[in-house]
mmCIF file of C-alpha atoms and ligand atoms in Angstrom:
data_model
loop_
_atom_site.group_PDB
_atom_site.id
_atom_site.type_symbol
_atom_site.label_atom_id
_atom_site.label_comp_id
_atom_site.label_asym_id
_atom_site.label_seq_id
_atom_site.Cartn_x
_atom_site.Cartn_y
_atom_site.Cartn_z
ATOM 1 C CA UNK W 19 80.662 128.304 -16.655
ATOM 2 C CA UNK W 20 82.971 129.039 -13.824
ATOM 3 C CA UNK W 21 84.936 126.048 -12.249
ATOM 4 C CA UNK W 22 85.801 126.119 -8.626
ATOM 5 C CA UNK W 23 87.776 123.704 -6.620
ATOM 6 C CA UNK W 24 88.600 125.365 -3.462
ATOM 7 C CA UNK W 25 86.193 125.922 -0.444
ATOM 8 C CA UNK W 26 87.485 129.285 0.399
ATOM 9 C CA UNK W 27 87.067 130.424 -3.263
ATOM 10 C CA UNK W 28 83.728 128.997 -3.426
ATOM 11 C CA UNK W 29 82.531 130.847 -0.326
ATOM 12 C CA UNK W 30 84.032 134.180 -1.557
ATOM 13 C CA UNK W 31 82.066 133.862 -4.872
ATOM 14 C CA UNK W 32 78.913 132.979 -3.135
ATOM 15 C CA UNK W 33 79.362 135.839 -0.588
ATOM 16 C CA UNK W 34 79.863 138.228 -3.737
ATOM 17 C CA UNK W 35 76.759 136.763 -5.452
ATOM 18 C CA UNK W 36 74.508 137.260 -2.049
ATOM 19 C CA UNK W 37 75.962 140.739 -1.946
ATOM 20 C CA UNK W 38 74.767 141.592 -5.350
ATOM 21 C CA UNK W 39 71.352 140.265 -4.511
ATOM 22 C CA UNK W 40 71.288 137.122 -6.428
ATOM 23 C CA UNK W 41 69.247 134.133 -5.328
ATOM 24 C CA UNK W 42 71.619 131.126 -5.300
ATOM 25 C CA UNK W 43 70.343 127.690 -6.108
ATOM 26 C CA UNK W 44 72.747 124.608 -5.595
ATOM 27 C CA UNK W 45 72.482 121.099 -7.052
ATOM 28 C CA UNK W 46 74.661 118.663 -5.178
ATOM 29 C CA UNK W 47 75.757 115.733 -7.305
ATOM 30 C CA UNK W 48 78.441 112.954 -7.619
ATOM 31 C CA UNK W 49 78.977 113.533 -11.210
ATOM 32 C CA UNK W 50 78.504 111.371 -14.212
ATOM 33 C CA UNK W 51 75.592 113.488 -14.776
ATOM 34 C CA UNK W 52 72.430 112.326 -16.637
ATOM 35 C CA UNK W 53 68.866 113.773 -17.472
ATOM 36 C CA UNK W 54 67.960 113.340 -13.886
ATOM 37 C CA UNK W 55 70.611 115.763 -12.513
ATOM 38 C CA UNK W 56 70.034 118.082 -15.229
ATOM 39 C CA UNK W 57 66.280 118.046 -14.835
ATOM 40 C CA UNK W 58 67.290 119.272 -11.117
ATOM 41 C CA UNK W 59 69.780 121.945 -12.628
ATOM 42 C CA UNK W 60 66.719 123.320 -14.527
ATOM 43 C CA UNK W 61 64.558 123.303 -11.665
ATOM 44 C CA UNK W 62 66.929 125.130 -9.655
ATOM 45 C CA UNK W 63 67.588 127.717 -12.648
ATOM 46 C CA UNK W 64 63.816 128.081 -12.536
ATOM 47 C CA UNK W 65 63.626 129.481 -8.959
ATOM 48 C CA UNK W 66 67.220 131.228 -8.675
ATOM 49 C CA UNK W 67 69.258 133.955 -10.542
ATOM 50 C CA UNK W 68 72.337 131.691 -10.449
ATOM 51 C CA UNK W 69 72.979 127.960 -10.234
ATOM 52 C CA UNK W 70 76.005 126.086 -8.603
ATOM 53 C CA UNK W 71 76.229 122.498 -9.374
ATOM 54 C CA UNK W 72 78.704 120.642 -7.257
ATOM 55 C CA UNK W 73 80.431 117.346 -8.241
ATOM 56 C CA UNK W 74 82.251 115.384 -5.540
ATOM 57 C CA UNK W 75 82.240 111.500 -5.281
ATOM 58 C CA UNK W 76 81.924 111.663 -1.554
ATOM 59 C CA UNK W 77 84.032 108.782 -0.024
ATOM 60 C CA UNK W 78 82.235 108.739 3.505
ATOM 61 C CA UNK W 79 78.975 107.662 1.938
ATOM 62 C CA UNK W 80 80.362 104.444 0.484
ATOM 63 C CA UNK W 81 80.727 101.471 2.821
ATOM 64 C CA UNK W 82 84.238 99.539 2.679
ATOM 65 C CA UNK W 83 82.856 96.933 0.050
ATOM 66 C CA UNK W 84 81.045 99.371 -1.980
ATOM 67 C CA UNK W 85 81.768 100.940 -5.481
ATOM 68 C CA UNK W 86 83.759 104.113 -4.436
ATOM 69 C CA UNK W 87 86.821 103.351 -6.512
ATOM 70 C CA UNK W 88 84.787 102.078 -9.725
ATOM 71 C CA UNK W 89 81.912 104.953 -9.442
ATOM 72 C CA UNK W 90 81.864 106.362 -12.994
ATOM 73 C CA UNK W 91 83.661 109.702 -13.387
ATOM 74 C CA UNK W 92 83.890 112.027 -16.644
ATOM 75 C CA UNK W 93 84.484 115.456 -15.580
ATOM 76 C CA UNK W 94 84.800 116.884 -19.231
ATOM 77 C CA UNK W 95 81.356 115.551 -20.177
ATOM 78 C CA UNK W 96 79.955 116.827 -16.720
ATOM 79 C CA UNK W 97 81.334 120.123 -17.393
ATOM 80 C CA UNK W 98 79.579 120.455 -20.920
ATOM 81 C CA UNK W 99 76.339 118.977 -19.561
ATOM 82 C CA UNK W 100 76.027 121.099 -16.354
ATOM 83 C CA UNK W 101 76.645 124.268 -18.548
ATOM 84 C CA UNK W 102 74.190 123.459 -21.315
ATOM 85 C CA UNK W 103 71.586 122.740 -18.492
ATOM 86 C CA UNK W 104 72.055 126.237 -16.922
ATOM 87 C CA UNK W 105 74.693 125.967 -14.355
ATOM 88 C CA UNK W 106 76.761 129.122 -13.861
ATOM 89 C CA UNK W 107 79.243 127.502 -11.512
ATOM 90 C CA UNK W 108 80.580 124.048 -10.976
ATOM 91 C CA UNK W 109 82.213 123.410 -7.648
ATOM 92 C CA UNK W 110 84.490 120.076 -7.924
ATOM 93 C CA UNK W 111 86.766 119.964 -5.012
ATOM 94 C CA UNK W 112 89.147 117.026 -4.239
ATOM 95 C CA UNK W 113 88.731 114.902 -1.125
ATOM 96 C CA UNK W 114 91.487 116.720 0.777
ATOM 97 C CA UNK W 115 89.655 119.783 0.147
ATOM 98 C CA UNK W 116 86.273 118.283 1.561
ATOM 99 C CA UNK W 117 87.908 116.179 4.345
ATOM 100 C CA UNK W 118 91.173 117.975 5.506
ATOM 101 C CA UNK W 119 93.550 115.611 7.117
ATOM 102 C CA UNK W 120 92.263 114.987 10.801
ATOM 103 C CA UNK W 121 88.635 115.589 9.934
ATOM 104 C CA UNK W 122 86.452 114.301 12.712
ATOM 105 C CA UNK W 123 83.307 116.031 12.309
ATOM 106 C CA UNK W 124 80.191 114.372 11.273
ATOM 107 C CA UNK W 125 76.393 115.127 10.980
ATOM 108 C CA UNK W 126 74.265 112.071 11.884
ATOM 109 C CA UNK W 127 70.513 112.307 11.799
ATOM 110 C CA UNK W 128 69.430 109.535 14.227
ATOM 111 C CA UNK W 129 66.736 107.179 13.738
ATOM 112 C CA UNK W 130 65.531 107.397 10.198
ATOM 113 C CA UNK W 131 69.117 107.247 8.998
ATOM 114 C CA UNK W 132 69.151 103.567 10.440
ATOM 115 C CA UNK W 133 66.175 102.169 8.504
ATOM 116 C CA UNK W 134 65.448 100.993 4.962
ATOM 117 C CA UNK W 135 68.743 102.176 2.907
ATOM 118 C CA UNK W 136 70.495 102.699 6.490
ATOM 119 C CA UNK W 137 69.968 99.041 7.582
ATOM 120 C CA UNK W 138 71.760 97.805 4.501
ATOM 121 C CA UNK W 139 74.232 100.632 4.227
ATOM 122 C CA UNK W 140 74.785 101.583 7.997
ATOM 123 C CA UNK W 141 77.217 104.518 7.594
ATOM 124 C CA UNK W 142 75.741 105.789 4.168
ATOM 125 C CA UNK W 143 73.505 108.715 5.401
ATOM 126 C CA UNK W 144 76.135 109.972 7.862
ATOM 127 C CA UNK W 145 78.282 110.409 5.112
ATOM 128 C CA UNK W 146 75.510 111.999 2.881
ATOM 129 C CA UNK W 147 74.327 114.401 5.710
ATOM 130 C CA UNK W 148 78.028 115.300 6.625
ATOM 131 C CA UNK W 149 78.982 116.217 3.008
ATOM 132 C CA UNK W 150 75.642 118.063 2.229
ATOM 133 C CA UNK W 151 76.247 120.266 5.491
ATOM 134 C CA UNK W 152 79.639 121.125 4.104
ATOM 135 C CA UNK W 153 78.393 121.902 0.633
ATOM 136 C CA UNK W 154 75.539 124.106 2.036
ATOM 137 C CA UNK W 155 78.133 126.001 4.259
ATOM 138 C CA UNK W 156 80.392 126.291 1.204
ATOM 139 C CA UNK W 157 78.114 127.410 -1.662
ATOM 140 C CA UNK W 158 75.589 129.394 0.647
ATOM 141 C CA UNK W 159 72.626 128.719 -1.183
ATOM 142 C CA UNK W 160 69.150 130.090 -0.814
ATOM 143 C CA UNK W 161 67.744 126.925 -2.510
ATOM 144 C CA UNK W 162 69.113 123.332 -2.510
ATOM 145 C CA UNK W 163 67.705 120.647 -4.866
ATOM 146 C CA UNK W 164 67.679 116.936 -4.395
ATOM 147 C CA UNK W 165 66.156 114.230 -6.557
ATOM 148 C CA UNK W 166 63.085 112.089 -5.183
ATOM 149 C CA UNK W 167 64.781 108.948 -6.702
ATOM 150 C CA UNK W 168 66.758 109.131 -3.264
ATOM 151 C CA UNK W 169 63.715 109.461 -1.287
ATOM 152 C CA UNK W 170 65.233 108.729 2.024
ATOM 153 C CA UNK W 171 68.153 110.907 1.620
ATOM 154 C CA UNK W 172 65.802 113.868 0.464
ATOM 155 C CA UNK W 173 63.696 113.197 3.729
ATOM 156 C CA UNK W 174 66.996 113.093 5.747
ATOM 157 C CA UNK W 175 68.589 116.285 4.239
ATOM 158 C CA UNK W 176 65.224 118.194 4.674
ATOM 159 C CA UNK W 177 65.379 117.207 8.459
ATOM 160 C CA UNK W 178 68.974 118.000 8.910
ATOM 161 C CA UNK W 179 68.564 121.479 7.324
ATOM 162 C CA UNK W 180 65.522 122.238 9.547
ATOM 163 C CA UNK W 181 66.794 120.784 12.922
ATOM 164 C CA UNK W 182 70.263 122.511 12.238
ATOM 165 C CA UNK W 183 68.657 125.931 11.136
ATOM 166 C CA UNK W 184 70.208 126.004 8.044
ATOM 167 C CA UNK W 185 68.988 129.134 6.153
ATOM 168 C CA UNK W 186 68.057 127.294 3.096
ATOM 169 C CA UNK W 187 65.103 125.892 1.309
ATOM 170 C CA UNK W 188 65.002 122.371 0.075
ATOM 171 C CA UNK W 189 63.291 121.450 -3.061
ATOM 172 C CA UNK W 190 62.835 117.828 -4.163
ATOM 173 C CA UNK W 191 62.508 117.198 -7.993
ATOM 174 C CA UNK W 192 60.785 114.331 -9.489
ATOM 175 C CA UNK W 193 62.320 111.179 -10.681
ATOM 176 C CA UNK W 194 63.467 111.189 -14.314
ATOM 177 C CA UNK W 195 62.709 107.595 -16.168
ATOM 178 C CA UNK W 196 63.760 105.987 -19.174
ATOM 179 C CA UNK W 197 61.075 105.165 -21.728
ATOM 180 C CA UNK W 198 60.548 101.678 -20.157
ATOM 181 C CA UNK W 199 60.264 103.102 -16.681
ATOM 182 C CA UNK W 200 63.800 102.561 -15.249
ATOM 183 C CA UNK W 201 64.798 105.326 -13.058
ATOM 184 C CA UNK W 202 67.782 107.264 -14.310
ATOM 185 C CA UNK W 203 70.867 106.635 -12.053
ATOM 186 C CA UNK W 204 74.656 106.909 -12.662
ATOM 187 C CA UNK W 205 74.865 103.330 -11.412
ATOM 188 C CA UNK W 206 72.929 101.887 -14.555
ATOM 189 C CA UNK W 207 76.170 101.845 -16.438
ATOM 190 C CA UNK W 208 77.097 98.829 -14.399
ATOM 191 C CA UNK W 209 74.283 96.891 -15.989
ATOM 192 C CA UNK W 210 74.712 94.356 -18.733
ATOM 193 C CA UNK W 211 72.302 94.455 -21.418
ATOM 194 C CA UNK W 212 70.281 91.413 -20.074
ATOM 195 C CA UNK W 213 70.238 93.094 -16.609
ATOM 196 C CA UNK W 214 69.210 96.321 -18.108
ATOM 197 C CA UNK W 215 66.078 94.537 -19.432
ATOM 198 C CA UNK W 216 65.408 92.706 -16.369
ATOM 199 C CA UNK W 217 65.877 95.892 -14.080
ATOM 200 C CA UNK W 218 62.558 97.392 -15.559
ATOM 201 C CA UNK W 219 60.902 95.112 -13.197
ATOM 202 C CA UNK W 220 61.348 97.818 -10.307
ATOM 203 C CA UNK W 221 59.185 100.157 -12.008
ATOM 204 C CA UNK W 222 56.601 97.402 -13.069
ATOM 205 C CA UNK W 223 56.360 96.246 -9.284
ATOM 206 C CA UNK W 224 55.744 99.833 -8.542
ATOM 207 C CA UNK W 225 53.105 100.402 -11.015
ATOM 208 C CA UNK W 226 51.528 97.077 -10.132
ATOM 209 C CA UNK W 227 51.362 98.298 -6.410
ATOM 210 C CA UNK W 228 49.715 101.482 -7.653
ATOM 211 C CA UNK W 229 47.030 99.517 -9.660
ATOM 212 C CA UNK W 230 46.223 97.462 -6.540
ATOM 213 C CA UNK W 231 45.764 100.529 -4.461
ATOM 214 C CA UNK W 232 43.580 102.130 -6.999
ATOM 215 C CA UNK W 233 41.340 99.023 -6.769
ATOM 216 C CA UNK W 234 41.276 99.532 -2.988
ATOM 217 C CA UNK W 235 43.846 97.384 -1.748
ATOM 218 C CA UNK W 236 45.091 98.513 1.863
ATOM 219 C CA UNK W 237 47.278 95.705 3.207
ATOM 220 C CA UNK W 238 50.999 96.231 2.732
ATOM 221 C CA UNK W 239 51.569 92.597 3.006
ATOM 222 C CA UNK W 240 49.365 91.588 0.351
ATOM 223 C CA UNK W 241 50.857 94.093 -1.998
ATOM 224 C CA UNK W 242 54.356 93.185 -0.892
ATOM 225 C CA UNK W 243 53.873 89.552 -1.768
ATOM 226 C CA UNK W 244 52.521 90.541 -5.283
ATOM 227 C CA UNK W 245 55.531 92.781 -5.723
ATOM 228 C CA UNK W 246 58.026 90.163 -4.647
ATOM 229 C CA UNK W 247 56.446 87.708 -7.139
ATOM 230 C CA UNK W 248 56.758 90.158 -9.848
ATOM 231 C CA UNK W 249 60.374 90.971 -8.946
ATOM 232 C CA UNK W 250 61.431 87.347 -8.642
ATOM 233 C CA UNK W 251 60.134 86.802 -12.288
ATOM 234 C CA UNK W 252 63.000 89.120 -13.157
ATOM 235 C CA UNK W 253 65.603 86.814 -11.428
ATOM 236 C CA UNK W 254 67.105 89.588 -9.583
ATOM 237 C CA UNK W 255 70.395 88.569 -7.634
ATOM 238 C CA UNK W 256 68.765 89.793 -4.361
ATOM 239 C CA UNK W 257 66.046 91.693 -2.946
ATOM 240 C CA UNK W 258 67.033 94.054 -0.115
ATOM 241 C CA UNK W 259 63.678 95.394 0.923
ATOM 242 C CA UNK W 260 60.121 96.238 -0.440
ATOM 243 C CA UNK W 261 58.991 98.739 2.196
ATOM 244 C CA UNK W 262 55.919 100.747 2.802
ATOM 245 C CA UNK W 263 56.537 104.180 4.396
ATOM 246 C CA UNK W 264 54.509 106.888 5.665
ATOM 247 C CA UNK W 265 56.029 110.097 3.678
ATOM 248 C CA UNK W 266 55.614 112.468 6.455
ATOM 249 C CA UNK W 267 57.683 110.357 9.267
ATOM 250 C CA UNK W 268 59.344 107.891 6.908
ATOM 251 C CA UNK W 269 58.172 105.395 9.476
ATOM 252 C CA UNK W 270 57.256 101.992 7.958
ATOM 253 C CA UNK W 271 53.629 100.909 7.907
ATOM 254 C CA UNK W 272 51.726 97.777 7.007
ATOM 255 C CA UNK W 273 48.227 99.498 6.900
ATOM 256 C CA UNK W 274 47.891 101.945 4.023
ATOM 257 C CA UNK W 275 46.125 105.099 5.183
ATOM 258 C CA UNK W 276 45.430 108.716 3.611
ATOM 259 C CA UNK W 277 47.031 110.794 2.557
ATOM 260 C CA UNK W 278 49.625 108.741 0.857
ATOM 261 C CA UNK W 279 52.157 105.768 0.949
ATOM 262 C CA UNK W 280 55.598 105.902 -0.196
ATOM 263 C CA UNK W 281 56.783 102.255 -1.640
ATOM 264 C CA UNK W 282 60.505 102.025 -1.503
ATOM 265 C CA UNK W 283 62.460 98.971 -3.061
ATOM 266 C CA UNK W 284 66.183 97.979 -3.398
ATOM 267 C CA UNK W 285 67.105 95.284 -5.599
ATOM 268 C CA UNK W 286 70.264 93.718 -6.961
ATOM 269 C CA UNK W 287 70.770 92.623 -10.589
ATOM 270 C CA UNK W 288 74.049 90.968 -10.935
ATOM 271 C CA UNK W 289 76.544 93.212 -8.573
ATOM 272 C CA UNK W 290 74.536 96.418 -9.090
ATOM 273 C CA UNK W 291 72.077 97.487 -6.606
ATOM 274 C CA UNK W 292 69.212 99.580 -7.713
ATOM 275 C CA UNK W 293 66.649 101.580 -5.608
ATOM 276 C CA UNK W 294 63.386 103.149 -6.631
ATOM 277 C CA UNK W 295 60.197 104.357 -4.949
ATOM 278 C CA UNK W 296 56.824 105.870 -5.782
ATOM 279 C CA UNK W 297 54.344 107.902 -3.505
ATOM 280 C CA UNK W 298 51.034 106.910 -4.137
ATOM 281 C CA UNK W 299 47.763 108.625 -3.026
ATOM 282 C CA UNK W 300 45.584 106.891 -0.586
ATOM 283 C CA UNK W 301 41.866 108.118 -0.476
HETATM 284 O O1 PAF Q 957 72.549 112.109 -4.301
HETATM 285 C C1 PAF Q 957 73.864 112.147 -4.350
HETATM 286 O O2 PAF Q 957 74.355 112.107 -5.594
HETATM 287 C C2 PAF Q 957 74.791 112.313 -3.205
HETATM 288 O O3 PAF Q 957 74.220 111.585 -2.238
HETATM 289 C C3 PAF Q 957 74.877 113.584 -2.618
HETATM 290 C C4 PAF Q 957 73.569 114.349 -2.239
HETATM 291 C C5 PAF Q 957 75.520 114.500 -3.953
HETATM 292 C C6 PAF Q 957 75.760 113.774 -1.475
HETATM 293 O O4 PAF Q 957 76.855 113.160 -1.841
#
């Protein structure tokens, strides 16, 4: 696997690949790869001739009190895993390369970036859409793959790419879960053994909502109150939100209507904030 650290070199390699008629897939990550990321690399591989995985812990998407410094990092392990999953190139720039001194240009998708996650992490999505725009302009992909686990991010990146005329297809890969339902996340390593057990409440709450909806329940308030009770049993430190969203617009809704609803939640166990979501069909 080819490892590239500089923007200009990455652009030159991408240009060469394009000139040779190769279809390029990119999988942006912040590293500390797990099976969720690797499934996205495999998905990109199945649609493209060549896959670039990017690894950059992006400072602009972390708030001042968030975990940028302690975010887990293990480049050697990531190199091995990315290569095994089928990445041909790993683009891993440093901060100065992505944000040269004096950088003052940001990409902000107004509206949806301020709700749900955006309410609790006000500068987060501006950082995400900015770095994703830089990654797209650097790796020049035909296809970029993101995970459904970060549903709002996937929605915003898709909206940004469409509205800024990025010549790229955005594909969203399914959430990968542990056997007990916990969604894979690099941040799961922060959980103590006891918190890790209790954290399965996120998935159980989502499955409970799915069951209520299958039985005909259509009131978000009613479903939310049962989900909150189930989550409270797991003694979380805090529940930021349990939200019901129309997948097409990412607008919150209290009345569940066809064709589907996305239920998203953010819950703290100890000092670790976990998010999860599920899209549930409504008939
Ligand atoms: O999902 C992530 O890991 C990050 O938000 C992304 C898309 C790589 C941008 O830094």
